[in-house]
Amino acid sequence: MVDISEHRISQIENGKCNLTLKTVNKISNALNIHAVKLFNFYEQ
C-alpha cells in the first residue's frame, strides 16, 4: 500500500534513516492523513 519495503519501514520507525518528502507523502497518503500530522507530537 505504501510501496516501501518492510525493512525500510522498520528503519523509519526506529529512527535509523532520514525521510524524504516523497516517503512522508507516501506514508501520509496510505494513512489518509495530512503529512503534518506525522510530526505533531503534542496532539492528543
mmCIF file of N, CA and C in Angstrom:
data_model
loop_
_atom_site.group_PDB
_atom_site.id
_atom_site.type_symbol
_atom_site.label_atom_id
_atom_site.label_comp_id
_atom_site.label_asym_id
_atom_site.label_seq_id
_atom_site.Cartn_x
_atom_site.Cartn_y
_atom_site.Cartn_z
ATOM 1 N N MET A 1 0.823 -1.192 0.000
ATOM 2 C CA MET A 1 0.000 0.000 0.000
ATOM 3 C C MET A 1 0.876 1.268 0.000
ATOM 4 N N VAL A 2 1.993 1.220 0.708
ATOM 5 C CA VAL A 2 2.872 2.379 0.782
ATOM 6 C C VAL A 2 3.976 2.290 -0.262
ATOM 7 N N ASP A 3 4.229 1.104 -0.782
ATOM 8 C CA ASP A 3 5.294 0.866 -1.758
ATOM 9 C C ASP A 3 6.673 1.170 -1.164
ATOM 10 N N ILE A 4 6.848 0.756 0.103
ATOM 11 C CA ILE A 4 8.130 0.872 0.803
ATOM 12 C C ILE A 4 8.385 -0.487 1.451
ATOM 13 N N SER A 5 9.607 -0.960 1.387
ATOM 14 C CA SER A 5 9.904 -2.277 1.939
ATOM 15 C C SER A 5 9.709 -2.317 3.454
ATOM 16 N N GLU A 6 9.436 -3.505 3.976
ATOM 17 C CA GLU A 6 9.261 -3.673 5.418
ATOM 18 C C GLU A 6 10.528 -3.275 6.170
ATOM 19 N N HIS A 7 11.676 -3.571 5.567
ATOM 20 C CA HIS A 7 12.954 -3.203 6.195
ATOM 21 C C HIS A 7 13.062 -1.685 6.331
ATOM 22 N N ARG A 8 12.689 -0.984 5.288
ATOM 23 C CA ARG A 8 12.744 0.490 5.309
ATOM 24 C C ARG A 8 11.761 1.059 6.327
ATOM 25 N N ILE A 9 10.558 0.490 6.398
ATOM 26 C CA ILE A 9 9.566 0.926 7.391
ATOM 27 C C ILE A 9 10.128 0.740 8.790
ATOM 28 N N SER A 10 10.775 -0.383 9.028
ATOM 29 C CA SER A 10 11.386 -0.645 10.332
ATOM 30 C C SER A 10 12.460 0.394 10.652
ATOM 31 N N GLN A 11 13.277 0.725 9.672
ATOM 32 C CA GLN A 11 14.307 1.745 9.869
ATOM 33 C C GLN A 11 13.680 3.093 10.215
ATOM 34 N N ILE A 12 12.605 3.438 9.546
ATOM 35 C CA ILE A 12 11.905 4.697 9.802
ATOM 36 C C ILE A 12 11.357 4.704 11.222
ATOM 37 N N GLU A 13 10.681 3.629 11.604
ATOM 38 C CA GLU A 13 10.072 3.535 12.934
ATOM 39 C C GLU A 13 11.112 3.623 14.049
ATOM 40 N N ASN A 14 12.312 3.130 13.775
ATOM 41 C CA ASN A 14 13.366 3.119 14.787
ATOM 42 C C ASN A 14 14.332 4.285 14.675
ATOM 43 N N GLY A 15 14.040 5.239 13.803
ATOM 44 C CA GLY A 15 14.881 6.417 13.658
ATOM 45 C C GLY A 15 16.254 6.131 13.097
ATOM 46 N N LYS A 16 16.365 5.092 12.280
ATOM 47 C CA LYS A 16 17.663 4.682 11.733
ATOM 48 C C LYS A 16 17.952 5.266 10.351
ATOM 49 N N CYS A 17 17.016 6.065 9.820
ATOM 50 C CA CYS A 17 17.241 6.654 8.495
ATOM 51 C C CYS A 17 16.534 7.991 8.411
ATOM 52 N N ASN A 18 16.926 8.766 7.442
ATOM 53 C CA ASN A 18 16.279 10.054 7.169
ATOM 54 C C ASN A 18 15.162 9.843 6.159
ATOM 55 N N LEU A 19 14.108 10.610 6.312
ATOM 56 C CA LEU A 19 12.982 10.529 5.395
ATOM 57 C C LEU A 19 13.085 11.579 4.305
ATOM 58 N N THR A 20 12.636 11.219 3.132
ATOM 59 C CA THR A 20 12.482 12.206 2.070
ATOM 60 C C THR A 20 11.035 12.682 2.104
ATOM 61 N N LEU A 21 10.779 13.814 1.475
ATOM 62 C CA LEU A 21 9.403 14.298 1.387
ATOM 63 C C LEU A 21 8.534 13.326 0.601
ATOM 64 N N LYS A 22 9.117 12.654 -0.358
ATOM 65 C CA LYS A 22 8.380 11.670 -1.144
ATOM 66 C C LYS A 22 7.899 10.527 -0.251
ATOM 67 N N THR A 23 8.756 10.055 0.643
ATOM 68 C CA THR A 23 8.387 8.971 1.554
ATOM 69 C C THR A 23 7.339 9.428 2.553
ATOM 70 N N VAL A 24 7.492 10.626 3.082
ATOM 71 C CA VAL A 24 6.497 11.186 4.005
ATOM 72 C C VAL A 24 5.147 11.262 3.309
ATOM 73 N N ASN A 25 5.143 11.690 2.064
ATOM 74 C CA ASN A 25 3.909 11.791 1.290
ATOM 75 C C ASN A 25 3.272 10.412 1.082
ATOM 76 N N LYS A 26 4.082 9.412 0.769
ATOM 77 C CA LYS A 26 3.565 8.047 0.586
ATOM 78 C C LYS A 26 2.908 7.529 1.863
ATOM 79 N N ILE A 27 3.570 7.747 2.993
ATOM 80 C CA ILE A 27 3.048 7.269 4.275
ATOM 81 C C ILE A 27 1.760 7.996 4.637
ATOM 82 N N SER A 28 1.757 9.305 4.506
ATOM 83 C CA SER A 28 0.559 10.067 4.864
ATOM 84 C C SER A 28 -0.615 9.720 3.952
ATOM 85 N N ASN A 29 -0.352 9.490 2.683
ATOM 86 C CA ASN A 29 -1.424 9.079 1.766
ATOM 87 C C ASN A 29 -1.973 7.711 2.146
ATOM 88 N N ALA A 30 -1.098 6.782 2.500
ATOM 89 C CA ALA A 30 -1.543 5.443 2.891
ATOM 90 C C ALA A 30 -2.377 5.486 4.166
ATOM 91 N N LEU A 31 -2.031 6.404 5.071
ATOM 92 C CA LEU A 31 -2.769 6.535 6.331
ATOM 93 C C LEU A 31 -3.977 7.460 6.201
ATOM 94 N N ASN A 32 -4.101 8.097 5.032
ATOM 95 C CA ASN A 32 -5.193 9.031 4.758
ATOM 96 C C ASN A 32 -5.223 10.189 5.764
ATOM 97 N N ILE A 33 -4.045 10.752 6.021
ATOM 98 C CA ILE A 33 -3.924 11.915 6.915
ATOM 99 C C ILE A 33 -3.004 12.933 6.258
ATOM 100 N N HIS A 34 -3.044 14.168 6.751
ATOM 101 C CA HIS A 34 -2.119 15.191 6.274
ATOM 102 C C HIS A 34 -0.719 14.878 6.811
ATOM 103 N N ALA A 35 0.284 15.137 6.006
ATOM 104 C CA ALA A 35 1.665 14.825 6.372
ATOM 105 C C ALA A 35 2.077 15.493 7.679
ATOM 106 N N VAL A 36 1.587 16.701 7.952
ATOM 107 C CA VAL A 36 1.970 17.415 9.167
ATOM 108 C C VAL A 36 1.573 16.625 10.421
ATOM 109 N N LYS A 37 0.523 15.829 10.340
ATOM 110 C CA LYS A 37 0.082 15.025 11.491
ATOM 111 C C LYS A 37 1.128 13.990 11.896
ATOM 112 N N LEU A 38 1.974 13.593 10.973
ATOM 113 C CA LEU A 38 3.031 12.640 11.299
ATOM 114 C C LEU A 38 4.079 13.236 12.227
ATOM 115 N N PHE A 39 4.123 14.568 12.273
ATOM 116 C CA PHE A 39 5.135 15.256 13.066
ATOM 117 C C PHE A 39 4.567 16.035 14.227
ATOM 118 N N ASN A 40 3.265 15.928 14.454
ATOM 119 C CA ASN A 40 2.610 16.645 15.543
ATOM 120 C C ASN A 40 2.630 15.758 16.790
ATOM 121 N N PHE A 41 3.653 15.906 17.612
ATOM 122 C CA PHE A 41 3.850 15.051 18.772
ATOM 123 C C PHE A 41 3.057 15.505 19.988
ATOM 124 N N TYR A 42 2.398 16.657 19.916
ATOM 125 C CA TYR A 42 1.715 17.219 21.086
ATOM 126 C C TYR A 42 0.202 17.034 21.048
ATOM 127 N N GLU A 43 -0.329 16.645 19.902
ATOM 128 C CA GLU A 43 -1.774 16.463 19.776
ATOM 129 C C GLU A 43 -2.186 15.167 20.468
ATOM 130 N N GLN A 44 -3.265 15.231 21.182
ATOM 131 C CA GLN A 44 -3.773 14.048 21.901
ATOM 132 C C GLN A 44 -4.643 13.219 21.014
#
